[in-house]
Amino acid sequence: MATTTLVKVKGAGTEVIQASKDEAASILNIHREIQDGSLTLLHRAKELGDRLAAKKAELGHGNWGPWLAQYLPEISDRHVRNYLSISERWEQLEEWIQAQQKSGEMSLRGALNYLTEASKADSGIPKNDEIVSIWGQVGRVSKRGRVGFAIELTHDHVSNQFNYPKSVRTYETLWKLWEAEGTDVLALHKIVEASERFEIGDYVRGLDPTGDTRQGFVEKKGFKYLTLDIGVVLSESATKIDPPAIVNVPEKPDLCLLDDAEPGSEPKPLGDNSDPDKTIEFRYQDVYGVVTRKQIEAFGKTYSGDILTNDKIRGMFEFEGKHWVCTSGMATVSNPSLCAIGVVPTDQWEGPVYDYNTQPPGIRFTYAGNLIKYRGREYVLTDEELHLTIRPEDAIFIDVDDNALAVGDRVIWPDDDSIQGTIVKLDPSAIWLKQVVVQWDVDPEGHTTPCQGQSIRSLAHNPLPKPDDAPVDTVPTHVYDGSKHELMVGDHIVVIDFWEDGGEVVALEPELKMVEVAWDDQDSDREPWIKSIDIYKPQTEVKNGNGVSEMPPQLRQINHKLDSHPAAAHDKDENCTPRWIWEPILARWGRNKFDIDVAASAAASVPAIACFTKEKSGLDDDVVWQVETTDEEAETLGWEHAPLSLNGPFSRKFAAQYDAGLLPSHFFVLTKSDSRTAWHQRYLNRCQAVCRVAQYITFDQTGDDCQDATYSVDVLYFGPDKERFAEATAHYGRVFFPTNIKAAYDLPPGTQVVEVEACEA
């Protein structure tokens, strides 16, 4: 018999492979042994199932489980169920075995899959491919409760040969969940599917929860709602549409010249757009302000924008022969107004230009020179401002500083005593200034709309002023803090909700209601200019008409327990550190006390050999925080928990001591987690490790009193053994090794932060 020689050539030497009939027969025999072994395995599985079934019948249901756990712990519940299933349904399985012997595809797992699919057909439950198709429709639904677990189960396990967790033992249990709650899941799926049709930035139209039509740009996607730049719409009702064409800009950028319109023709606010060679239509791209079509139309102007009546639109518009960009606008009854800034092409602007990030810090309270872009074309905001107020029907909304007014009162127009009207609505949400809607007897068109400081007058409560008493100058000349106290240059103020941040008033801007402050902390990161409503001028010794001290509610809350004078608030700075913070640190270092506490409270809550207190201050110039020892190799431990009002001075003292090498060998600082402040940065930039405590802290105070306020705190470590610090503190927070120690500790290149996992308490 001739022999065929196969030659394999791949750069190496020639290799001869001989075809062998005997070798092929050997391979076939192994395959048959595997098939026979699979059949034998199935028979052995049936035998085991028969014996388990007999034992189960003998023991009864109540004793079956304990017997398995005691005598057969190595056989899982799942395997026991499989063996019992093979034994119980062997006759049904024999048909499958005959078919598989012909194809050579037989295994124990295949047999179990066959029985599972057959049981579904018998019970009317969909088969594997059907159920996967059904559940695939709801795969992205938010997982909640039992339905959520069932969704997770199908996607993770149905296609993985039904490898169920023990909490759902059978496929039938899963299907019962579907029958019970599947309708609700599909309803959720429709909502989710609707929201997934959109992307952030799409321009959509839909219905809001009240049924009103809204449209705008998608800023956030939810399952039920799409958050637009002008509100929310139901995701099921939303449809994607093209953004509105905001303006038609002439190629020759002379926006301020309008073409003459023939009598009876519709005005074209931004020029003739009939010739495509002369104009370019572009769509809204960069958002800059909001206005409504209704507001523009109220002034008899047209707008090349959206077709809806009351939706908000954005961009440039024309008014009185000039072009503007909206900075604010409200169509609601409570504040029907429009504010805008003038805009011109860049080649018509002669001053400096800059974007938001490059605006010089000395330029304040102006948009002038800011660049805005539309489809590659650049424009510049000017210093011209436009303020329009719209009268809803025949009523107007105005601010009045008169708490005696009520609905039904007769009032007089500020600059014309002949115009009278009736209050038809009051805004109950106003805190300082009431907003009222007045129905005027005579249309006051052409009069200046009343504003703050130019209040309407009640006929019942206010006599008519004499002509000489009429207000002449309505420009604000006073500035008031958040509690309506008048501010003067030289006043000392504090920031509301941040009472430790204080300073002296150095300048006032009445029209803008802004105050320039020289902050007590010279390294404070706060801007010098701040809104007057965000600050408070303490009135520590002044009594109001009711005999109550004029002081912040927060300060009253802190001091009410001891009924102390506000001047005693500094004593309330004596905060005692909770024991559970410092005790693990001492225990890890094998010590009973710290060597030094540089800011000890009067109660000496932290044990230390040496202490600096309020009377013996650690801030004195001649004081050093280093601890001298007789043994040069001895470790020294220091602790600092500075009073909240002295974070700035203590941080500066600490930085000087640290930089000069005058700290104990292991130094610990507890401070507020306020990384935006300069004093916190002084600690953070120098520490070797920091533990961010995973709960808010309420400090005990001198006299067993307890502070009402809670704080988020950091414990910072300065020393050579950051790992030991992590072991001591990780059970009550997350420990981080900041980047400034990367070189010293040879961290891998590119490592930014090394995070230490929290230990069990």
PDB file of N, CA and C in Angstrom, residues 12-101:
ATOM      1  N   ALA A  12      11.767  26.362   9.175  1.00  0.00           N
ATOM      2  CA  ALA A  12      12.585  25.375   9.858  1.00  0.00           C
ATOM      3  C   ALA A  12      12.919  24.258   8.883  1.00  0.00           C
ATOM      4  N   GLY A  13      13.619  23.276   9.393  1.00  0.00           N
ATOM      5  CA  GLY A  13      13.958  22.136   8.556  1.00  0.00           C
ATOM      6  C   GLY A  13      12.746  21.323   8.189  1.00  0.00           C
ATOM      7  N   THR A  14      12.849  20.493   7.165  1.00  0.00           N
ATOM      8  CA  THR A  14      11.733  19.673   6.697  1.00  0.00           C
ATOM      9  C   THR A  14      11.372  18.642   7.748  1.00  0.00           C
ATOM     10  N   GLU A  15      10.026  18.534   8.029  1.00  0.00           N
ATOM     11  CA  GLU A  15       9.543  17.569   9.018  1.00  0.00           C
ATOM     12  C   GLU A  15       8.580  16.626   8.318  1.00  0.00           C
ATOM     13  N   VAL A  16       8.776  15.345   8.443  1.00  0.00           N
ATOM     14  CA  VAL A  16       7.961  14.344   7.775  1.00  0.00           C
ATOM     15  C   VAL A  16       6.942  13.795   8.755  1.00  0.00           C
ATOM     16  N   ILE A  17       5.619  13.882   8.354  1.00  0.00           N
ATOM     17  CA  ILE A  17       4.538  13.369   9.191  1.00  0.00           C
ATOM     18  C   ILE A  17       3.906  12.191   8.472  1.00  0.00           C
ATOM     19  N   GLN A  18       3.925  11.025   9.067  1.00  0.00           N
ATOM     20  CA  GLN A  18       3.393   9.818   8.458  1.00  0.00           C
ATOM     21  C   GLN A  18       1.938   9.652   8.861  1.00  0.00           C
ATOM     22  N   ALA A  19       1.045   9.442   7.853  1.00  0.00           N
ATOM     23  CA  ALA A  19      -0.358   9.146   8.148  1.00  0.00           C
ATOM     24  C   ALA A  19      -0.455   7.722   8.661  1.00  0.00           C
ATOM     25  N   SER A  20      -1.195   7.552   9.758  1.00  0.00           N
ATOM     26  CA  SER A  20      -1.262   6.232  10.377  1.00  0.00           C
ATOM     27  C   SER A  20      -2.707   5.847  10.622  1.00  0.00           C
ATOM     28  N   LYS A  21      -3.130   4.724  10.045  1.00  0.00           N
ATOM     29  CA  LYS A  21      -4.483   4.222  10.279  1.00  0.00           C
ATOM     30  C   LYS A  21      -4.645   3.783  11.714  1.00  0.00           C
ATOM     31  N   ASP A  22      -3.599   3.209  12.256  1.00  0.00           N
ATOM     32  CA  ASP A  22      -3.680   2.743  13.639  1.00  0.00           C
ATOM     33  C   ASP A  22      -3.870   3.910  14.603  1.00  0.00           C
ATOM     34  N   GLU A  23      -3.205   5.053  14.334  1.00  0.00           N
ATOM     35  CA  GLU A  23      -3.338   6.220  15.210  1.00  0.00           C
ATOM     36  C   GLU A  23      -4.749   6.786  15.158  1.00  0.00           C
ATOM     37  N   ALA A  24      -5.363   6.825  13.965  1.00  0.00           N
ATOM     38  CA  ALA A  24      -6.741   7.310  13.841  1.00  0.00           C
ATOM     39  C   ALA A  24      -7.697   6.410  14.600  1.00  0.00           C
ATOM     40  N   ALA A  25      -7.456   5.104  14.501  1.00  0.00           N
ATOM     41  CA  ALA A  25      -8.321   4.164  15.222  1.00  0.00           C
ATOM     42  C   ALA A  25      -8.199   4.357  16.720  1.00  0.00           C
ATOM     43  N   SER A  26      -6.976   4.668  17.163  1.00  0.00           N
ATOM     44  CA  SER A  26      -6.768   4.892  18.593  1.00  0.00           C
ATOM     45  C   SER A  26      -7.540   6.113  19.075  1.00  0.00           C
ATOM     46  N   ILE A  27      -7.523   7.188  18.263  1.00  0.00           N
ATOM     47  CA  ILE A  27      -8.266   8.405  18.632  1.00  0.00           C
ATOM     48  C   ILE A  27      -9.757   8.128  18.695  1.00  0.00           C
ATOM     49  N   LEU A  28     -10.269   7.361  17.716  1.00  0.00           N
ATOM     50  CA  LEU A  28     -11.694   7.033  17.695  1.00  0.00           C
ATOM     51  C   LEU A  28     -12.086   6.221  18.913  1.00  0.00           C
ATOM     52  N   ASN A  29     -11.204   5.314  19.338  1.00  0.00           N
ATOM     53  CA  ASN A  29     -11.496   4.504  20.524  1.00  0.00           C
ATOM     54  C   ASN A  29     -11.611   5.382  21.773  1.00  0.00           C
ATOM     55  N   ILE A  30     -10.718   6.375  21.842  1.00  0.00           N
ATOM     56  CA  ILE A  30     -10.798   7.275  23.001  1.00  0.00           C
ATOM     57  C   ILE A  30     -12.119   8.029  23.002  1.00  0.00           C
ATOM     58  N   HIS A  31     -12.572   8.496  21.824  1.00  0.00           N
ATOM     59  CA  HIS A  31     -13.851   9.201  21.723  1.00  0.00           C
ATOM     60  C   HIS A  31     -14.994   8.304  22.185  1.00  0.00           C
ATOM     61  N   ARG A  32     -14.966   7.019  21.759  1.00  0.00           N
ATOM     62  CA  ARG A  32     -16.035   6.099  22.156  1.00  0.00           C
ATOM     63  C   ARG A  32     -16.008   5.851  23.659  1.00  0.00           C
ATOM     64  N   GLU A  33     -14.792   5.777  24.202  1.00  0.00           N
ATOM     65  CA  GLU A  33     -14.702   5.587  25.648  1.00  0.00           C
ATOM     66  C   GLU A  33     -15.312   6.779  26.392  1.00  0.00           C
ATOM     67  N   ILE A  34     -15.082   7.985  25.834  1.00  0.00           N
ATOM     68  CA  ILE A  34     -15.669   9.172  26.468  1.00  0.00           C
ATOM     69  C   ILE A  34     -17.184   9.113  26.406  1.00  0.00           C
ATOM     70  N   GLN A  35     -17.733   8.718  25.229  1.00  0.00           N
ATOM     71  CA  GLN A  35     -19.182   8.607  25.103  1.00  0.00           C
ATOM     72  C   GLN A  35     -19.727   7.536  26.027  1.00  0.00           C
ATOM     73  N   ASP A  36     -19.025   6.388  26.051  1.00  0.00           N
ATOM     74  CA  ASP A  36     -19.476   5.327  26.955  1.00  0.00           C
ATOM     75  C   ASP A  36     -19.365   5.786  28.400  1.00  0.00           C
ATOM     76  N   GLY A  37     -18.292   6.550  28.665  1.00  0.00           N
ATOM     77  CA  GLY A  37     -18.140   7.060  30.022  1.00  0.00           C
ATOM     78  C   GLY A  37     -19.253   8.024  30.382  1.00  0.00           C
ATOM     79  N   SER A  38     -19.684   8.844  29.423  1.00  0.00           N
ATOM     80  CA  SER A  38     -20.784   9.770  29.686  1.00  0.00           C
ATOM     81  C   SER A  38     -22.062   9.014  29.980  1.00  0.00           C
ATOM     82  N   LEU A  39     -22.291   7.915  29.207  1.00  0.00           N
ATOM     83  CA  LEU A  39     -23.480   7.106  29.454  1.00  0.00           C
ATOM     84  C   LEU A  39     -23.397   6.446  30.820  1.00  0.00           C
ATOM     85  N   THR A  40     -22.177   5.919  31.118  1.00  0.00           N
ATOM     86  CA  THR A  40     -21.986   5.313  32.441  1.00  0.00           C
ATOM     87  C   THR A  40     -22.206   6.344  33.540  1.00  0.00           C
ATOM     88  N   LEU A  41     -21.720   7.556  33.308  1.00  0.00           N
ATOM     89  CA  LEU A  41     -21.893   8.622  34.289  1.00  0.00           C
ATOM     90  C   LEU A  41     -23.365   8.926  34.515  1.00  0.00           C
ATOM     91  N   LEU A  42     -24.150   8.941  33.442  1.00  0.00           N
ATOM     92  CA  LEU A  42     -25.583   9.184  33.596  1.00  0.00           C
ATOM     93  C   LEU A  42     -26.248   8.068  34.394  1.00  0.00           C
ATOM     94  N   HIS A  43     -25.852   6.813  34.094  1.00  0.00           N
ATOM     95  CA  HIS A  43     -26.422   5.694  34.851  1.00  0.00           C
ATOM     96  C   HIS A  43     -26.032   5.770  36.325  1.00  0.00           C
ATOM     97  N   ARG A  44     -24.777   6.161  36.592  1.00  0.00           N
ATOM     98  CA  ARG A  44     -24.357   6.287  37.983  1.00  0.00           C
ATOM     99  C   ARG A  44     -25.108   7.440  38.671  1.00  0.00           C
ATOM    100  N   ALA A  45     -25.374   8.509  37.919  1.00  0.00           N
ATOM    101  CA  ALA A  45     -26.143   9.614  38.484  1.00  0.00           C
ATOM    102  C   ALA A  45     -27.563   9.176  38.809  1.00  0.00           C
ATOM    103  N   LYS A  46     -28.155   8.317  37.929  1.00  0.00           N
ATOM    104  CA  LYS A  46     -29.499   7.800  38.209  1.00  0.00           C
ATOM    105  C   LYS A  46     -29.476   6.916  39.447  1.00  0.00           C
ATOM    106  N   GLU A  47     -28.441   6.064  39.538  1.00  0.00           N
ATOM    107  CA  GLU A  47     -28.333   5.177  40.701  1.00  0.00           C
ATOM    108  C   GLU A  47     -28.247   5.989  41.988  1.00  0.00           C
ATOM    109  N   LEU A  48     -27.417   7.049  41.958  1.00  0.00           N
ATOM    110  CA  LEU A  48     -27.298   7.896  43.140  1.00  0.00           C
ATOM    111  C   LEU A  48     -28.610   8.602  43.439  1.00  0.00           C
ATOM    112  N   GLY A  49     -29.320   9.036  42.388  1.00  0.00           N
ATOM    113  CA  GLY A  49     -30.604   9.687  42.594  1.00  0.00           C
ATOM    114  C   GLY A  49     -31.631   8.748  43.187  1.00  0.00           C
ATOM    115  N   ASP A  50     -31.616   7.465  42.733  1.00  0.00           N
ATOM    116  CA  ASP A  50     -32.550   6.484  43.292  1.00  0.00           C
ATOM    117  C   ASP A  50     -32.320   6.315  44.788  1.00  0.00           C
ATOM    118  N   ARG A  51     -31.049   6.212  45.185  1.00  0.00           N
ATOM    119  CA  ARG A  51     -30.736   5.995  46.596  1.00  0.00           C
ATOM    120  C   ARG A  51     -31.103   7.229  47.432  1.00  0.00           C
ATOM    121  N   LEU A  52     -30.858   8.416  46.884  1.00  0.00           N
ATOM    122  CA  LEU A  52     -31.232   9.629  47.606  1.00  0.00           C
ATOM    123  C   LEU A  52     -32.747   9.748  47.739  1.00  0.00           C
ATOM    124  N   ALA A  53     -33.476   9.381  46.683  1.00  0.00           N
ATOM    125  CA  ALA A  53     -34.937   9.448  46.735  1.00  0.00           C
ATOM    126  C   ALA A  53     -35.481   8.498  47.786  1.00  0.00           C
ATOM    127  N   ALA A  54     -34.893   7.282  47.857  1.00  0.00           N
ATOM    128  CA  ALA A  54     -35.344   6.308  48.854  1.00  0.00           C
ATOM    129  C   ALA A  54     -35.075   6.818  50.266  1.00  0.00           C
ATOM    130  N   LYS A  55     -33.892   7.415  50.473  1.00  0.00           N
ATOM    131  CA  LYS A  55     -33.560   7.919  51.802  1.00  0.00           C
ATOM    132  C   LYS A  55     -34.453   9.092  52.178  1.00  0.00           C
ATOM    133  N   LYS A  56     -34.782   9.934  51.199  1.00  0.00           N
ATOM    134  CA  LYS A  56     -35.654  11.069  51.465  1.00  0.00           C
ATOM    135  C   LYS A  56     -37.038  10.603  51.883  1.00  0.00           C
ATOM    136  N   ALA A  57     -37.547   9.549  51.194  1.00  0.00           N
ATOM    137  CA  ALA A  57     -38.861   9.007  51.557  1.00  0.00           C
ATOM    138  C   ALA A  57     -38.828   8.390  52.940  1.00  0.00           C
ATOM    139  N   GLU A  58     -37.710   7.792  53.286  1.00  0.00           N
ATOM    140  CA  GLU A  58     -37.578   7.154  54.601  1.00  0.00           C
ATOM    141  C   GLU A  58     -37.544   8.186  55.727  1.00  0.00           C
ATOM    142  N   LEU A  59     -36.799   9.273  55.539  1.00  0.00           N
ATOM    143  CA  LEU A  59     -36.620  10.266  56.595  1.00  0.00           C
ATOM    144  C   LEU A  59     -37.794  11.226  56.708  1.00  0.00           C
ATOM    145  N   GLY A  60     -38.448  11.501  55.608  1.00  0.00           N
ATOM    146  CA  GLY A  60     -39.498  12.503  55.633  1.00  0.00           C
ATOM    147  C   GLY A  60     -38.922  13.897  55.408  1.00  0.00           C
ATOM    148  N   HIS A  61     -39.809  14.828  55.076  1.00  0.00           N
ATOM    149  CA  HIS A  61     -39.355  16.155  54.657  1.00  0.00           C
ATOM    150  C   HIS A  61     -38.639  16.907  55.779  1.00  0.00           C
ATOM    151  N   GLY A  62     -39.109  16.793  57.004  1.00  0.00           N
ATOM    152  CA  GLY A  62     -38.523  17.557  58.097  1.00  0.00           C
ATOM    153  C   GLY A  62     -37.123  17.122  58.469  1.00  0.00           C
ATOM    154  N   ASN A  63     -36.804  15.832  58.229  1.00  0.00           N
ATOM    155  CA  ASN A  63     -35.490  15.324  58.625  1.00  0.00           C
ATOM    156  C   ASN A  63     -34.510  15.251  57.458  1.00  0.00           C
ATOM    157  N   TRP A  64     -35.005  15.452  56.252  1.00  0.00           N
ATOM    158  CA  TRP A  64     -34.171  15.275  55.061  1.00  0.00           C
ATOM    159  C   TRP A  64     -33.033  16.305  55.011  1.00  0.00           C
ATOM    160  N   GLY A  65     -33.364  17.557  55.211  1.00  0.00           N
ATOM    161  CA  GLY A  65     -32.344  18.600  55.145  1.00  0.00           C
ATOM    162  C   GLY A  65     -31.266  18.449  56.195  1.00  0.00           C
ATOM    163  N   PRO A  66     -31.623  18.260  57.482  1.00  0.00           N
ATOM    164  CA  PRO A  66     -30.581  18.075  58.497  1.00  0.00           C
ATOM    165  C   PRO A  66     -29.696  16.854  58.219  1.00  0.00           C
ATOM    166  N   TRP A  67     -30.303  15.782  57.688  1.00  0.00           N
ATOM    167  CA  TRP A  67     -29.500  14.574  57.399  1.00  0.00           C
ATOM    168  C   TRP A  67     -28.455  14.866  56.317  1.00  0.00           C
ATOM    169  N   LEU A  68     -28.874  15.612  55.277  1.00  0.00           N
ATOM    170  CA  LEU A  68     -27.919  15.983  54.232  1.00  0.00           C
ATOM    171  C   LEU A  68     -26.785  16.836  54.798  1.00  0.00           C
ATOM    172  N   ALA A  69     -27.146  17.802  55.649  1.00  0.00           N
ATOM    173  CA  ALA A  69     -26.131  18.696  56.194  1.00  0.00           C
ATOM    174  C   ALA A  69     -25.145  17.966  57.085  1.00  0.00           C
ATOM    175  N   GLN A  70     -25.629  16.928  57.795  1.00  0.00           N
ATOM    176  CA  GLN A  70     -24.752  16.220  58.728  1.00  0.00           C
ATOM    177  C   GLN A  70     -23.886  15.168  58.049  1.00  0.00           C
ATOM    178  N   TYR A  71     -24.480  14.400  57.127  1.00  0.00           N
ATOM    179  CA  TYR A  71     -23.763  13.249  56.575  1.00  0.00           C
ATOM    180  C   TYR A  71     -23.225  13.484  55.157  1.00  0.00           C
ATOM    181  N   LEU A  72     -23.797  14.419  54.424  1.00  0.00           N
ATOM    182  CA  LEU A  72     -23.329  14.658  53.051  1.00  0.00           C
ATOM    183  C   LEU A  72     -23.011  16.143  52.833  1.00  0.00           C
ATOM    184  N   PRO A  73     -22.177  16.742  53.668  1.00  0.00           N
ATOM    185  CA  PRO A  73     -21.896  18.176  53.511  1.00  0.00           C
ATOM    186  C   PRO A  73     -21.129  18.502  52.232  1.00  0.00           C
ATOM    187  N   GLU A  74     -20.436  17.505  51.650  1.00  0.00           N
ATOM    188  CA  GLU A  74     -19.641  17.779  50.456  1.00  0.00           C
ATOM    189  C   GLU A  74     -20.489  17.811  49.183  1.00  0.00           C
ATOM    190  N   ILE A  75     -21.745  17.334  49.270  1.00  0.00           N
ATOM    191  CA  ILE A  75     -22.639  17.366  48.110  1.00  0.00           C
ATOM    192  C   ILE A  75     -23.553  18.581  48.265  1.00  0.00           C
ATOM    193  N   SER A  76     -23.492  19.486  47.323  1.00  0.00           N
ATOM    194  CA  SER A  76     -24.277  20.717  47.417  1.00  0.00           C
ATOM    195  C   SER A  76     -25.759  20.435  47.184  1.00  0.00           C
ATOM    196  N   ASP A  77     -26.607  21.344  47.621  1.00  0.00           N
ATOM    197  CA  ASP A  77     -28.047  21.221  47.397  1.00  0.00           C
ATOM    198  C   ASP A  77     -28.358  21.136  45.911  1.00  0.00           C
ATOM    199  N   ARG A  78     -27.630  21.897  45.122  1.00  0.00           N
ATOM    200  CA  ARG A  78     -27.879  21.890  43.684  1.00  0.00           C
ATOM    201  C   ARG A  78     -27.608  20.514  43.084  1.00  0.00           C
ATOM    202  N   HIS A  79     -26.503  19.863  43.478  1.00  0.00           N
ATOM    203  CA  HIS A  79     -26.207  18.527  42.961  1.00  0.00           C
ATOM    204  C   HIS A  79     -27.259  17.520  43.408  1.00  0.00           C
ATOM    205  N   VAL A  80     -27.721  17.633  44.659  1.00  0.00           N
ATOM    206  CA  VAL A  80     -28.759  16.710  45.142  1.00  0.00           C
ATOM    207  C   VAL A  80     -30.017  16.847  44.296  1.00  0.00           C
ATOM    208  N   ARG A  81     -30.418  18.105  43.995  1.00  0.00           N
ATOM    209  CA  ARG A  81     -31.604  18.306  43.174  1.00  0.00           C
ATOM    210  C   ARG A  81     -31.411  17.723  41.777  1.00  0.00           C
ATOM    211  N   ASN A  82     -30.214  17.857  41.221  1.00  0.00           N
ATOM    212  CA  ASN A  82     -29.954  17.308  39.888  1.00  0.00           C
ATOM    213  C   ASN A  82     -30.059  15.783  39.884  1.00  0.00           C
ATOM    214  N   TYR A  83     -29.479  15.127  40.898  1.00  0.00           N
ATOM    215  CA  TYR A  83     -29.546  13.660  40.961  1.00  0.00           C
ATOM    216  C   TYR A  83     -30.986  13.186  41.106  1.00  0.00           C
ATOM    217  N   LEU A  84     -31.769  13.847  41.960  1.00  0.00           N
ATOM    218  CA  LEU A  84     -33.166  13.466  42.144  1.00  0.00           C
ATOM    219  C   LEU A  84     -33.960  13.673  40.860  1.00  0.00           C
ATOM    220  N   SER A  85     -33.670  14.745  40.127  1.00  0.00           N
ATOM    221  CA  SER A  85     -34.373  15.008  38.875  1.00  0.00           C
ATOM    222  C   SER A  85     -34.080  13.927  37.842  1.00  0.00           C
ATOM    223  N   ILE A  86     -32.810  13.495  37.729  1.00  0.00           N
ATOM    224  CA  ILE A  86     -32.453  12.438  36.771  1.00  0.00           C
ATOM    225  C   ILE A  86     -33.147  11.138  37.133  1.00  0.00           C
ATOM    226  N   SER A  87     -33.200  10.815  38.426  1.00  0.00           N
ATOM    227  CA  SER A  87     -33.858   9.577  38.860  1.00  0.00           C
ATOM    228  C   SER A  87     -35.353   9.615  38.575  1.00  0.00           C
ATOM    229  N   GLU A  88     -35.984  10.726  38.878  1.00  0.00           N
ATOM    230  CA  GLU A  88     -37.433  10.840  38.740  1.00  0.00           C
ATOM    231  C   GLU A  88     -37.876  10.846  37.282  1.00  0.00           C
ATOM    232  N   ARG A  89     -37.070  11.390  36.393  1.00  0.00           N
ATOM    233  CA  ARG A  89     -37.492  11.571  35.000  1.00  0.00           C
ATOM    234  C   ARG A  89     -36.611  10.762  34.037  1.00  0.00           C
ATOM    235  N   TRP A  90     -36.179   9.588  34.486  1.00  0.00           N
ATOM    236  CA  TRP A  90     -35.262   8.771  33.679  1.00  0.00           C
ATOM    237  C   TRP A  90     -35.906   8.314  32.375  1.00  0.00           C
ATOM    238  N   GLU A  91     -37.170   7.953  32.433  1.00  0.00           N
ATOM    239  CA  GLU A  91     -37.827   7.489  31.208  1.00  0.00           C
ATOM    240  C   GLU A  91     -37.831   8.597  30.152  1.00  0.00           C
ATOM    241  N   GLN A  92     -38.095   9.794  30.576  1.00  0.00           N
ATOM    242  CA  GLN A  92     -38.076  10.923  29.642  1.00  0.00           C
ATOM    243  C   GLN A  92     -36.666  11.178  29.113  1.00  0.00           C
ATOM    244  N   LEU A  93     -35.676  10.903  29.955  1.00  0.00           N
ATOM    245  CA  LEU A  93     -34.288  11.158  29.573  1.00  0.00           C
ATOM    246  C   LEU A  93     -33.757  10.106  28.603  1.00  0.00           C
ATOM    247  N   GLU A  94     -34.330   8.880  28.643  1.00  0.00           N
ATOM    248  CA  GLU A  94     -33.824   7.813  27.767  1.00  0.00           C
ATOM    249  C   GLU A  94     -33.999   8.177  26.294  1.00  0.00           C
ATOM    250  N   GLU A  95     -35.071   8.866  25.928  1.00  0.00           N
ATOM    251  CA  GLU A  95     -35.267   9.289  24.539  1.00  0.00           C
ATOM    252  C   GLU A  95     -34.153  10.247  24.109  1.00  0.00           C
ATOM    253  N   TRP A  96     -33.783  11.105  24.993  1.00  0.00           N
ATOM    254  CA  TRP A  96     -32.705  12.059  24.678  1.00  0.00           C
ATOM    255  C   TRP A  96     -31.377  11.333  24.522  1.00  0.00           C
ATOM    256  N   ILE A  97     -31.145  10.308  25.353  1.00  0.00           N
ATOM    257  CA  ILE A  97     -29.877   9.565  25.292  1.00  0.00           C
ATOM    258  C   ILE A  97     -29.734   8.870  23.945  1.00  0.00           C
ATOM    259  N   GLN A  98     -30.824   8.285  23.461  1.00  0.00           N
ATOM    260  CA  GLN A  98     -30.757   7.602  22.162  1.00  0.00           C
ATOM    261  C   GLN A  98     -30.408   8.585  21.044  1.00  0.00           C
ATOM    262  N   ALA A  99     -30.996   9.769  21.094  1.00  0.00           N
ATOM    263  CA  ALA A  99     -30.702  10.762  20.058  1.00  0.00           C
ATOM    264  C   ALA A  99     -29.264  11.263  20.158  1.00  0.00           C
ATOM    265  N   GLN A 100     -28.757  11.422  21.351  1.00  0.00           N
ATOM    266  CA  GLN A 100     -27.409  11.951  21.531  1.00  0.00           C
ATOM    267  C   GLN A 100     -26.333  10.936  21.188  1.00  0.00           C
ATOM    268  N   GLN A 101     -26.642   9.644  21.333  1.00  0.00           N
ATOM    269  CA  GLN A 101     -25.651   8.629  20.969  1.00  0.00           C
ATOM    270  C   GLN A 101     -25.357   8.657  19.473  1.00  0.00           C
TER     271      GLN A 101
END
